Amino acid sequence: MRVLTRGRRVVVAVISAAALVGVAACSDDGDEPGEDADITLVIDIFGEQGFGYDELYAQFETDHPNITIEERGGGLGLGDYNERLVQQITAGAGAGDVVALEEGTIVQFYAQTDRFVNLADHGASDLQGNFLPWKWEQGAPGGFVLGLGTDVGSMALCYRNDVLEAAGLPTDRAELAGMWPTWEDFIAVGEQFVAAGIEQKFVDAATNFYNTVLMQVAGNGTGYTYYDIENNLALDNPDIRTAWDLTIRMIEADLSANLNSFSDEWNAGFQSGSFATIGCPAWMTGVISGAAGDDNAGNWNLTDAPGEGGNWGGSFLAVTAESEHPAEAAELVTFLTGPDGQTAAFEALGNLPSSPQALAGPEVQQASNAYFSDAPTGQIFGAGAADFQPVYLGPQNNAVRTEFENALRSVEQGERTPDQAWQDAQDNAAAIG
Amino acid sequence: MAAVDVKSPAVPWRVRLARLDRMGSPYLYVAPFFILFAVFGLYPLGYTGALALTDQSPLDPQTSFVGLDNFATLAGDPKFWTAVRNTLGMFVLATVPQLLLALALANWLNRALRGIGLFRIAVAIPIVTSTAVVALVFGMFFARDYGLVNWVLEGVGIGGIDWRAERYAAWVAIASMVDWRWTGYNALIYLAAMQAIPRNLYEVAEIDGASRTRQFWQITVPLLQPTIIFTVIISTIGGMQLFVEPLLFTSGAGALSGGTLGQFQTVTMYLVQTMRAYHQWGYAAAIALLLFGLIVLVSAVNFLLVRRIRGER
């Protein structure tokens, strides 16, 4: 490359500066209000597999030729995504026009509704019937429609046919579901698995087991986990203790492969089959097929989880107050979260709709997943979705949950006794407040 | 300039201007750095100080002044002191062997061997690899189930180690990452300083019958003292702010916790966790200030220590 002399450099700098001013001027022109001005809507989502919206974007863009949709955040983990989002929302700059809020993190933004567009101002109030009642409530604190629901995390249990077979256990969906009506029974099946003496473990790790059980127990119990519905820390919630004790029993029965969720080893485990089962909210099916790869199609299967119903995860779409095109952004949110949009996302990725119409529709009811040995995913996941007991999650839910997960994993690692770990979790969670 | 003329008509304005130029322009030349420093260094420092006295959090629209409460909480926060202990432990474990090794390496590279240039370049290679890549590769070396290190350990009959569960094992693994990256860098600095030492000193020593070892300790090391102090201070600052290596040592969820019990959570990791995961911005600011103090303190101790060692020898 040619080296610029000082004089040339100055010229280049001046030209670049002029060009920048020119660009700024042009974009000013672009902001002129007008029906057909070309606009770009930025949507922020998270997760290794994204939200499965590609076809919906194309359709929306066809219907609105002046709108281009730019999606950011695919491949980003929820933790990283949410840290960034909190900063952007607090700063009032940098966030997209549309942002995804997860069930466990939306509560953080209840205190900052002034940073979001009230979707009720864009006709969302008429859409209440499109969502399960509790899903609507979560997205509309105090009547302010902060976000419209996308998916729910209905619970099932995913398992490896080949690994269970190696341990001499059945692989039939109905037969397995009949063997574990409760989590105690599930642990008993695990003990049978251990008795077979094979190298693999029964469960991936304590953390997924614990979260699955807690969300289920809390749904049928107090209706909240670490925070009560007034956002006070409620570490003495008996549901936490129930889920904790079950998890400790599971660890002590030597059922756990002791893998950190979302780690390389965990992902590799889906592929190599180093564990037989995993608690499976609807969104987990996408995680599994992504991590295990095409070679394992047909090795995985899924059936009813032990216990009664339960929900873990699921998201919302919101429009930020900083958006320059709130009307168009709200229209996009309404489109994506409508029954048809949710059905399309379910078909693309397996995220279970939060819309009763979509849940009852033939696309969901008759859906089966070829990857998961043709399991009727729509029926299994959709079965209890309408009767879910919602679980209220407090503002620092994810941070407190991490402390409990760490404590359980320290027991798994043999670094702490269950009593010490329980105390650790209590102390650390109390410090977060 | 008219005002200047009125004030002192005896001195022509050209002379005054020249004097002003001589006295003033040096300040003008250094001004860009100090202006930038004020904007990006001093202002954030002051802001952090103010923030540390509040309970600001993005979850709470109300911010109130809490005085020194954050520092009082910090004094009794076991997670903070665990993080301090981890940071200091990993710092010692990483820096002492690193600088000794760098010194030996530099001494060896200082010889006139055929193809020595190639070796000198070779030690610089780890510096240009990204920390993230080093951390990922070492993370695989030290993996529990299929890691290379455990494979070797099991091969010789010692048995695998859960590198992320046991505190000291984790420290060793992370320290090895740091050393891999920075030993060559320090060796090059030492080498440059060694080449500035006059050859005739060694020739005289050789005539007097001093061995190579003796020459190294009595000529090379004393004359390298300013350089050694420099590398110790730089390593101290880097070591106290250790972040990427221990963060990427956890694969998957909960990386900021630095292990299930904070086995390898450093102060900077706890600082970021407090800010981003707990949303306690005021408290995080207090941690940042204490970390600043800690770096100054450890640097001062190291400075005195290095001088002292030289004095005794």
XYZ file of C-alpha atoms in Angstrom:
746
model
C 0.000 0.000 0.000
C 1.148 3.497 -0.716
C 2.224 5.532 2.283
C 0.373 8.800 2.548
C 2.385 11.952 2.986
C 1.350 14.332 5.700
C -0.239 16.699 3.203
C -2.218 13.863 1.621
C -3.292 12.627 5.022
C -4.800 15.987 5.827
C -6.644 15.973 2.520
C -7.956 12.473 3.172
C -9.057 13.458 6.666
C -10.894 16.492 5.367
C -12.607 14.448 2.670
C -13.635 11.758 5.148
C -14.994 14.366 7.521
C -16.937 15.960 4.696
C -18.269 12.568 3.688
C -19.409 11.923 7.255
C -21.218 15.233 7.373
C -22.788 14.346 4.040
C -23.955 10.971 5.336
C -25.389 12.606 8.440
C -27.214 15.087 6.249
C -28.612 12.308 4.096
C -29.856 10.357 7.096
C -31.540 13.511 8.315
C -33.448 13.525 5.055
C -34.388 9.914 5.648
C -36.048 10.791 8.931
C -38.657 12.949 7.246
C -42.011 11.472 8.170
C -43.580 9.817 5.197
C -45.601 6.721 4.473
C -43.110 5.080 2.190
C -39.774 6.227 3.581
C -37.374 3.280 3.662
C -36.778 2.219 7.224
C -34.815 -0.507 8.945
C -36.180 -2.223 12.032
C -33.559 -3.784 14.289
C -34.679 -6.758 16.368
C -32.496 -8.141 19.185
C -32.893 -11.806 20.066
C -30.691 -14.385 21.805
C -29.872 -18.088 21.843
C -27.721 -20.450 19.838
C -30.577 -21.181 17.413
C -32.266 -17.784 17.485
C -36.060 -17.538 17.465
C -36.774 -19.206 14.111
C -38.139 -16.012 12.510
C -36.356 -15.977 9.139
C -39.410 -16.867 7.064
C -41.627 -14.494 9.029
C -39.220 -11.617 8.390
C -39.313 -12.341 4.661
C -43.105 -12.335 4.725
C -43.281 -9.079 6.705
C -40.817 -7.430 4.321
C -42.882 -8.558 1.338
C -45.989 -7.030 2.888
C -44.116 -3.811 3.731
C -41.715 -3.125 0.833
C -40.291 -0.064 2.587
C -39.197 -1.999 5.689
C -35.992 -3.947 6.084
C -35.539 -6.130 9.178
C -32.138 -6.607 10.719
C -31.806 -9.312 13.377
C -28.991 -9.174 15.921
C -27.910 -11.501 18.699
C -28.272 -14.956 17.118
C -25.790 -17.261 18.839
C -25.563 -15.074 21.949
C -26.298 -16.738 25.290
C -29.129 -15.341 27.411
C -26.751 -14.175 30.159
C -24.543 -12.113 27.831
C -27.535 -10.849 25.924
C -29.327 -9.660 29.012
C -26.278 -7.919 30.530
C -25.904 -5.926 27.337
C -29.603 -5.201 27.143
C -29.747 -3.851 30.716
C -26.940 -1.432 29.879
C -28.531 -0.353 26.621
C -31.956 0.156 28.165
C -30.521 2.072 31.115
C -28.414 4.249 28.805
C -31.392 4.753 26.463
C -29.219 3.989 23.433
C -27.952 1.006 21.505
C -30.893 -1.356 21.872
C -32.873 -2.461 18.843
C -36.367 -1.267 17.911
C -37.684 -4.622 19.052
C -36.008 -6.541 21.879
C -36.634 -10.025 23.246
C -37.157 -10.265 27.015
C -36.914 -13.662 28.675
C -39.356 -14.815 31.353
C -36.640 -14.724 34.037
C -35.404 -11.260 33.095
C -38.526 -9.338 32.069
C -39.194 -8.579 35.741
C -36.024 -6.465 35.830
C -37.614 -4.109 33.370
C -40.866 -3.628 35.303
C -39.108 -0.740 37.069
C -38.163 0.827 33.733
C -41.399 0.829 31.768
C -40.650 4.440 30.775
C -37.916 3.011 28.545
C -40.428 0.970 26.562
C -43.407 1.637 24.357
C -46.755 0.720 25.879
C -48.008 -1.671 23.239
C -51.555 -0.905 24.374
C -51.099 2.412 22.542
C -50.701 0.411 19.352
C -53.779 -1.727 19.713
C -52.320 -4.577 21.774
C -55.174 -4.453 24.280
C -57.407 -6.207 21.753
C -54.930 -9.079 21.501
C -55.275 -10.361 25.071
C -57.232 -13.380 23.832
C -54.263 -14.431 21.704
C -52.241 -15.384 24.773
C -52.497 -17.767 27.692
C -53.834 -15.623 30.556
C -50.719 -15.955 32.761
C -48.422 -15.241 29.822
C -50.347 -12.035 29.145
C -50.094 -11.059 32.831
C -46.316 -11.552 32.857
C -45.939 -9.233 29.872
C -48.355 -6.565 31.087
C -47.429 -5.502 34.635
C -50.029 -3.137 36.062
C -51.784 -2.772 32.714
C -48.700 -1.471 30.894
C -48.274 -3.797 27.915
C -44.500 -4.153 28.050
C -44.125 -7.250 25.906
C -46.194 -9.727 23.958
C -45.477 -13.408 24.553
C -43.612 -15.540 22.061
C -43.183 -19.052 23.410
C -43.636 -20.985 26.644
C -41.288 -23.586 28.078
C -43.622 -26.514 28.575
C -41.830 -29.436 30.175
C -41.059 -32.891 28.858
C -38.210 -35.334 29.343
C -35.706 -35.976 26.553
C -33.783 -39.230 26.456
C -31.346 -41.260 24.368
C -32.810 -44.481 22.975
C -29.419 -46.144 22.547
C -28.147 -45.331 26.030
C -31.287 -46.518 27.815
C -31.186 -49.648 25.710
C -27.582 -50.279 26.717
C -28.725 -50.179 30.353
C -31.478 -52.664 29.622
C -34.283 -50.131 30.068
C -37.278 -49.729 27.757
C -37.251 -46.962 25.138
C -40.977 -46.792 24.446
C -42.420 -43.362 25.249
C -45.580 -44.567 26.984
C -43.785 -47.295 28.886
C -41.159 -44.895 30.221
C -43.721 -42.248 31.161
C -45.567 -44.996 33.042
C -42.383 -45.876 34.958
C -41.869 -42.334 36.306
C -45.146 -40.693 37.337
C -43.211 -38.803 40.055
C -39.632 -37.571 40.427
C -39.049 -40.158 43.171
C -39.954 -42.846 40.646
C -37.639 -41.191 38.158
C -34.748 -41.489 40.615
C -35.703 -45.153 41.172
C -35.453 -45.766 37.407
C -32.086 -44.040 37.560
C -30.953 -46.480 40.241
C -31.895 -49.341 37.917
C -29.822 -47.612 35.256
C -26.817 -47.371 37.579
C -27.205 -51.048 38.533
C -26.589 -51.966 34.878
C -23.022 -50.773 35.434
C -22.473 -48.957 32.136
C -20.137 -46.020 31.670
C -22.807 -43.407 30.897
C -24.773 -41.462 33.495
C -28.529 -41.161 33.846
C -28.886 -37.358 33.997
C -26.757 -34.602 32.439
C -26.270 -32.546 35.602
C -27.853 -31.395 38.815
C -28.693 -27.930 37.491
C -31.163 -28.814 34.752
C -32.777 -31.444 36.963
C -33.140 -28.925 39.788
C -34.548 -26.132 37.613
C -37.036 -28.467 35.973
C -38.249 -29.791 39.315
C -38.342 -26.360 40.965
C -40.433 -24.735 38.243
C -42.854 -27.640 38.402
C -43.098 -27.804 42.188
C -43.434 -24.022 42.466
C -46.126 -23.974 39.797
C -48.190 -26.433 41.812
C -47.175 -24.889 45.139
C -46.503 -21.309 46.173
C -46.506 -19.947 42.614
C -43.133 -18.262 43.057
C -39.493 -19.279 43.528
C -36.817 -17.074 45.141
C -38.941 -13.944 45.392
C -42.523 -13.640 46.532
C -44.931 -11.656 44.391
C -44.034 -8.468 46.290
C -40.402 -8.959 45.161
C -39.164 -9.800 48.646
C -36.500 -12.456 48.808
C -38.218 -15.665 49.954
C -35.396 -18.142 50.485
C -37.470 -20.066 53.022
C -39.924 -21.000 50.254
C -40.613 -24.731 50.928
C -40.731 -25.400 47.170
C -37.040 -24.519 46.871
C -36.232 -26.996 49.622
C -38.320 -29.738 47.983
C -36.548 -29.316 44.652
C -33.177 -29.064 46.421
C -33.695 -32.249 48.434
C -34.781 -34.200 45.354
C -31.710 -32.994 43.495
C -29.414 -33.992 46.365
C -31.009 -37.449 46.358
C -30.391 -37.635 42.620
C -26.720 -36.664 43.069
C -26.220 -39.103 45.931
C -27.684 -41.918 43.826
C -24.775 -41.221 41.428
C -27.076 -40.380 38.544
C -25.412 -37.151 37.417
C -22.755 -36.733 34.720
C -21.822 -33.459 36.477
C -21.599 -31.325 33.334
C -21.879 -27.545 33.387
C -24.891 -26.407 31.343
C -24.019 -24.939 27.947
C -20.341 -25.911 28.336
C -18.338 -27.622 25.588
C -18.456 -30.902 27.518
C -22.236 -30.618 27.908
C -22.674 -30.007 24.175
C -20.326 -32.887 23.413
C -22.385 -35.051 25.763
C -25.491 -34.655 23.588
C -23.445 -35.921 20.691
C -21.559 -38.774 22.325
C -24.435 -39.805 24.576
C -22.529 -39.513 27.856
C -25.882 -39.163 29.649
C -29.285 -40.745 29.057
C -31.870 -38.111 30.004
C -32.330 -34.374 30.449
C -35.210 -32.231 31.686
C -36.639 -30.796 28.507
C -38.549 -27.509 28.269
C -39.836 -27.051 24.708
C -36.946 -24.766 23.755
C -34.448 -27.461 24.792
C -35.334 -29.604 21.759
C -33.691 -26.983 19.533
C -30.636 -26.913 21.804
C -30.311 -30.705 21.664
C -30.695 -31.115 17.902
C -28.246 -28.236 17.402
C -25.631 -29.682 19.756
C -26.027 -33.375 18.884
C -25.988 -32.790 15.131
C -27.589 -34.621 12.217
C -25.685 -37.830 12.920
C -27.778 -38.349 16.031
C -31.176 -37.937 14.396
C -33.341 -40.742 15.739
C -31.100 -41.389 18.750
C -32.988 -38.849 20.838
C -36.578 -39.214 21.947
C -38.911 -37.433 24.330
C -41.811 -38.245 26.592
C -43.847 -36.837 29.485
C -41.793 -35.498 32.361
C -42.408 -36.888 35.848
C -44.696 -34.832 38.064
C -47.460 -32.526 36.925
C -46.977 -29.958 34.176
C -44.707 -27.023 34.671
C -43.062 -24.271 32.690
C -39.467 -23.137 32.392
C -38.521 -20.284 30.118
C -40.206 -18.611 27.215
C -39.900 -15.037 26.025
C -41.594 -11.777 25.092
C -41.041 -9.145 22.427
C -41.053 -5.484 23.433
C -40.561 -2.171 21.628
C -38.025 0.233 23.121
C -38.860 3.884 23.745
C -35.719 4.862 21.838
C -37.105 3.344 18.631
C -37.665 5.934 15.920
C -40.370 3.822 14.335
C -42.510 2.642 17.258
C -45.633 2.117 15.136
C -43.886 -0.128 12.615
C -41.970 -1.927 15.384
C -45.216 -2.585 17.262
C -46.737 -3.909 14.077
C -43.801 -6.298 13.664
C -44.191 -7.485 17.276
C -47.901 -8.051 16.763
C -47.164 -9.973 13.580
C -44.465 -12.199 15.090
C -46.415 -12.945 18.273
C -49.745 -13.530 16.551
C -51.097 -17.110 16.469
C -49.844 -17.619 12.902
C -46.427 -16.189 13.694
C -46.095 -18.424 16.740
C -47.119 -21.468 14.716
C -44.485 -20.639 12.107
C -41.796 -20.267 14.792
C -42.886 -23.607 16.283
C -42.521 -25.292 12.915
C -39.130 -23.694 12.341
C -37.568 -24.373 15.737
C -39.948 -26.174 18.107
C -40.578 -23.244 20.452
C -44.022 -23.949 21.904
C -46.602 -21.192 21.224
C -48.061 -19.145 24.066
C -51.210 -18.588 22.057
C -54.161 -20.909 22.822
C -55.296 -20.695 19.177
C -51.872 -21.781 17.939
C -51.678 -24.518 20.580
C -55.060 -25.887 19.513
C -54.276 -25.619 15.800
C -53.561 -28.716 13.731
C -49.997 -27.563 12.969
C -49.115 -27.902 16.644
C -51.443 -30.721 17.651
C -50.319 -33.004 14.841
C -46.703 -31.987 14.909
C -44.105 -34.646 15.354
C -40.367 -34.227 15.473
C -38.413 -36.476 13.141
C -35.195 -35.741 14.987
C -36.716 -37.003 18.223
C -37.747 -40.392 16.820
C -40.989 -38.907 15.442
C -42.219 -38.062 18.941
C -45.573 -36.211 18.877
C -44.025 -33.031 20.288
C -47.151 -30.948 19.794
C -49.256 -33.268 21.940
C -46.620 -33.901 24.609
C -45.681 -30.265 25.094
C -49.107 -28.856 24.340
C -50.937 -31.215 26.700
C -50.688 -29.265 29.921
C -49.879 -25.853 28.436
C -53.357 -24.438 28.927
C -53.538 -25.548 32.582
C -50.102 -24.279 33.573
C -49.815 -22.752 36.955
C -47.628 -19.715 36.305
C -44.538 -19.195 38.429
C -43.628 -15.668 39.421
C -39.941 -14.841 39.010
C -38.380 -11.926 40.875
C -36.119 -9.198 39.475
C -32.815 -10.885 40.383
C -34.118 -14.373 39.628
C -31.291 -15.411 37.334
C -28.549 -14.164 39.648
C -30.045 -15.977 42.654
C -30.640 -19.088 40.583
C -26.960 -19.100 39.612
C -26.020 -19.166 43.318
C -28.235 -22.202 43.920
C -26.872 -23.889 40.801
C -23.299 -23.243 41.925
C -24.074 -24.661 45.363
C -25.561 -27.825 43.869
C -22.635 -28.231 41.537
C -20.214 -27.891 44.454
C -21.967 -30.926 45.990
C -21.661 -32.734 42.665
C -17.957 -31.958 42.579
C -17.575 -33.311 46.105
C -16.285 -29.956 47.352
C -19.167 -29.364 49.785
C -21.594 -31.409 51.836
C -25.277 -30.797 51.056
C -25.714 -28.851 54.315
C -22.715 -26.606 53.689
C -23.869 -25.989 50.127
C -27.391 -25.102 51.273
C -25.897 -22.558 53.649
C -23.666 -21.163 50.871
C -26.667 -20.713 48.600
C -28.665 -18.994 51.333
C -25.810 -16.609 52.247
C -24.870 -15.736 48.681
C -28.468 -15.256 47.594
C -29.190 -13.031 50.586
C -26.218 -10.819 49.630
C -27.695 -10.239 46.180
C -30.946 -9.046 47.757
C -1.732 40.864 21.778
C -2.482 44.570 22.114
C -3.087 44.098 25.804
C 0.422 42.668 26.186
C 1.927 45.709 24.515
C 0.123 48.071 26.810
C 1.259 46.259 29.919
C 4.978 46.219 29.144
C 5.825 48.590 26.331
C 9.547 48.091 26.881
C 9.619 44.569 25.451
C 8.655 44.217 21.782
C 5.668 41.883 21.220
C 7.672 39.587 18.953
C 10.067 38.806 21.776
C 7.216 38.244 24.209
C 5.539 35.960 21.728
C 8.752 33.979 21.260
C 9.109 33.668 25.029
C 5.504 32.574 25.340
C 6.127 30.049 22.604
C 9.189 28.690 24.401
C 7.462 28.513 27.783
C 3.989 27.567 26.670
C 4.184 25.288 23.677
C 5.628 22.255 25.490
C 2.485 22.244 27.603
C 0.429 22.502 24.454
C 2.249 19.504 22.959
C 1.598 17.276 25.961
C -1.939 18.616 26.364
C -3.678 16.055 24.093
C -2.621 13.192 26.364
C -3.680 14.965 29.516
C -6.974 16.089 28.056
C -7.714 12.533 26.961
C -6.538 11.268 30.341
C -8.849 13.701 32.081
C -11.791 12.581 29.954
C -11.175 8.834 30.001
C -9.156 8.452 33.211
C -9.786 11.170 35.744
C -13.489 11.671 35.106
C -14.382 7.958 35.384
C -12.251 7.753 38.532
C -14.136 10.653 40.090
C -17.449 9.268 38.898
C -16.609 5.877 40.396
C -15.802 7.591 43.668
C -19.182 9.316 43.695
C -20.989 6.149 42.619
C -19.371 4.158 45.432
C -21.204 6.328 47.952
C -24.636 5.461 46.543
C -26.796 2.368 46.115
C -27.442 2.979 42.421
C -28.947 0.086 40.503
C -30.744 -0.115 37.159
C -33.459 -2.147 38.902
C -34.355 0.715 41.186
C -35.281 4.123 39.791
C -34.494 5.679 43.195
C -30.833 6.218 44.087
C -29.882 7.260 47.584
C -26.663 8.360 49.227
C -25.369 5.667 51.568
C -22.040 7.121 52.652
C -19.409 4.505 53.367
C -21.906 1.644 53.758
C -20.638 -0.092 50.631
C -17.106 -0.178 52.003
C -18.321 -1.465 55.363
C -20.223 -4.280 53.619
C -17.175 -5.007 51.507
C -14.968 -5.399 54.594
C -17.180 -8.262 55.734
C -17.936 -9.771 52.321
C -16.425 -13.277 52.181
C -16.774 -13.431 48.393
C -14.666 -10.306 48.020
C -11.903 -11.592 50.275
C -11.947 -14.978 48.525
C -11.494 -13.085 45.267
C -8.591 -11.086 46.740
C -6.968 -14.299 47.950
C -7.435 -15.932 44.531
C -6.016 -12.915 42.745
C -2.935 -12.691 44.947
C -2.429 -16.454 44.889
C -2.628 -16.711 41.127
C -0.449 -13.618 40.806
C 2.371 -15.164 42.869
C 1.940 -18.548 41.219
C 2.121 -16.975 37.769
C 4.605 -14.131 38.171
C 7.479 -15.646 40.158
C 8.189 -18.548 37.801
C 7.395 -16.366 34.840
C 10.022 -13.715 35.598
C 12.674 -16.242 36.655
C 12.052 -18.230 33.507
C 12.130 -15.057 31.401
C 15.472 -14.104 32.942
C 16.966 -17.525 32.202
C 15.531 -17.471 28.713
C 16.905 -14.007 28.019
C 20.346 -15.000 29.307
C 20.333 -17.952 26.942
C 19.069 -15.914 23.990
C 21.822 -13.350 24.638
C 24.492 -15.738 23.321
C 25.922 -15.634 19.842
C 24.591 -18.896 18.480
C 23.873 -19.809 14.893
C 20.217 -19.104 14.104
C 19.592 -17.342 17.417
C 17.364 -14.838 15.605
C 14.890 -17.625 14.924
C 14.686 -18.515 18.614
C 14.277 -14.888 19.567
C 11.317 -14.630 17.228
C 9.919 -17.909 18.538
C 9.604 -16.660 22.109
C 7.580 -13.710 20.837
C 4.931 -15.867 19.199
C 2.713 -16.413 22.270
C 2.430 -12.615 22.604
C 0.706 -12.262 19.267
C -1.830 -15.025 19.888
C -5.093 -13.734 21.311
C -5.805 -14.331 24.997
C -9.169 -15.816 24.084
C -7.554 -18.415 21.855
C -4.973 -19.311 24.504
C -7.738 -19.630 27.092
C -9.827 -21.867 24.832
C -6.926 -24.156 23.993
C -5.814 -24.403 27.617
C -9.432 -24.945 28.618
C -9.358 -28.078 26.459
C -5.981 -29.174 27.852
C -7.410 -28.970 31.342
C -10.825 -30.454 30.547
C -12.010 -32.926 33.165
C -13.247 -35.761 30.986
C -11.259 -35.705 27.771
C -8.443 -33.265 28.554
C -4.880 -33.814 27.439
C -3.392 -33.145 30.874
C -5.705 -35.610 32.595
C -4.993 -38.157 29.898
C -1.279 -37.888 30.670
C -1.874 -37.960 34.430
C -4.029 -41.051 34.095
C -1.392 -42.577 31.836
C 1.263 -42.290 34.531
C -1.167 -43.592 37.122
C -1.778 -40.402 39.112
C -5.424 -40.144 38.092
C -7.353 -37.250 36.600
C -7.965 -33.963 38.390
C -11.168 -31.904 38.231
C -9.301 -28.715 37.360
C -12.291 -26.450 37.837
C -13.374 -27.887 41.165
C -10.147 -27.861 43.192
C -8.906 -24.422 44.105
C -5.152 -24.949 43.769
C -5.473 -27.053 40.634
C -7.460 -24.225 39.035
C -4.825 -21.693 40.100
C -2.045 -23.769 38.548
C -3.978 -24.168 35.293
C -4.715 -20.445 35.019
C -1.179 -19.451 36.029
C 0.175 -21.696 33.284
C -1.994 -19.827 30.769
C -0.648 -16.494 31.936
C 2.941 -17.740 31.840
C 2.580 -19.196 28.376
C 1.544 -15.814 27.111
C 3.824 -13.456 28.989
C 7.147 -15.258 29.616
C 8.400 -14.530 26.107
C 7.396 -10.896 26.377
C 9.406 -10.389 29.560
C 12.307 -12.381 28.124
C 12.500 -9.969 25.184
C 12.517 -6.971 27.513
C 15.328 -8.530 29.557
C 17.206 -9.418 26.389
C 17.083 -5.832 25.148
C 18.413 -4.600 28.488
C 21.144 -7.266 28.538
C 22.397 -6.203 25.146
C 22.926 -2.715 26.510
C 25.385 -4.026 29.109
C 28.972 -3.266 27.938
C 30.826 -6.427 26.831
C 34.065 -5.330 28.477
C 32.561 -5.822 31.950
C 32.230 -9.525 31.186
C 35.707 -9.647 29.632
C 37.260 -8.149 32.737
C 35.329 -10.576 34.931
C 36.482 -13.472 32.815
C 40.132 -12.401 33.181
C 39.570 -12.272 36.932
C 38.358 -15.874 36.717
C 34.640 -15.348 37.406
C 32.402 -18.263 36.311
C 29.444 -17.711 33.984
C 27.031 -18.112 36.892
C 28.943 -15.586 38.928
C 28.988 -13.186 35.982
C 25.220 -13.566 35.653
C 24.473 -12.820 39.291
C 27.070 -10.107 39.822
C 26.984 -8.260 36.532
C 23.823 -9.056 34.597
C 21.242 -9.058 37.374
C 22.417 -5.869 39.156
C 22.570 -3.962 35.893
C 19.123 -5.209 34.946
C 17.601 -3.959 38.168
C 15.622 -1.051 36.686
C 14.281 -3.364 33.996
C 13.374 -6.014 36.561
C 11.516 -3.425 38.617
C 9.679 -2.330 35.488
C 8.586 -5.879 34.610
C 7.593 -6.611 38.202
C 5.381 -3.522 38.327
C 3.821 -4.238 34.928
C 3.213 -7.879 35.888
C 1.710 -6.776 39.184
C -0.774 -4.479 37.483
C -1.637 -7.182 34.952
C -1.862 -9.871 37.611
C -4.132 -7.844 39.885
C -6.486 -7.273 36.965
C -6.482 -10.897 35.786
C -9.818 -11.434 34.036
C -10.007 -13.109 30.624
C -8.043 -16.280 31.455
C -10.082 -17.258 34.543
C -13.322 -16.131 32.873
C -12.819 -18.317 29.814
C -11.602 -21.182 32.003
C -15.285 -21.932 32.643
C -17.032 -23.216 29.575
C -20.791 -22.606 29.607
C -23.050 -21.075 32.229
C -21.923 -19.154 35.316
C -18.457 -18.145 34.078
C -18.364 -14.944 36.154
C -18.700 -17.008 39.350
C -15.232 -18.450 38.687
C -16.055 -21.968 39.843
C -18.875 -23.251 41.999
C -17.344 -21.810 45.172
C -15.457 -18.982 43.493
C -12.333 -21.170 43.453
C -10.791 -18.997 40.761
C -12.898 -15.844 40.818
C -10.600 -12.827 40.667
C -11.406 -9.354 41.979
C -12.170 -8.040 38.488
C -14.528 -10.961 37.880
C -16.350 -10.259 41.137
C -16.486 -6.591 40.177
C -18.097 -7.384 36.828
C -20.420 -9.953 38.401
C -21.602 -7.391 40.948
C -22.214 -4.836 38.256
C -23.706 -6.976 35.493
C -25.251 -9.991 37.190
C -26.316 -8.467 40.534
C -26.924 -4.970 39.174
C -25.372 -3.401 42.285
C -23.577 -0.515 40.617
C -22.711 1.419 43.764
C -21.220 -1.659 45.369
C -19.289 -2.487 42.191
C -17.810 1.023 42.250
C -16.603 0.436 45.807
C -14.925 -2.803 44.695
C -13.257 -0.951 41.815
C -11.822 1.635 44.184
C -10.543 -1.008 46.570
C -8.959 -2.860 43.661
C -7.223 0.359 42.667
C -5.864 0.694 46.196
C -4.797 -2.940 46.188
C -2.799 -2.497 42.987
C -1.017 0.560 44.355
C -0.242 -1.297 47.591
C 1.063 -4.487 45.976
C 3.101 -2.507 43.446
C 4.732 -0.520 46.254
C 5.511 -3.676 48.221
C 7.008 -5.307 45.144
C 9.058 -2.232 44.353
C 10.583 -2.202 47.838
C 11.088 -5.968 47.762
C 13.001 -5.923 44.475
C 15.208 -3.065 45.673
C 15.862 -4.897 48.898
C 16.909 -8.113 47.180
C 19.392 -6.162 45.099
C 20.727 -4.380 48.190
C 21.509 -7.617 49.983
C 23.310 -9.240 47.135
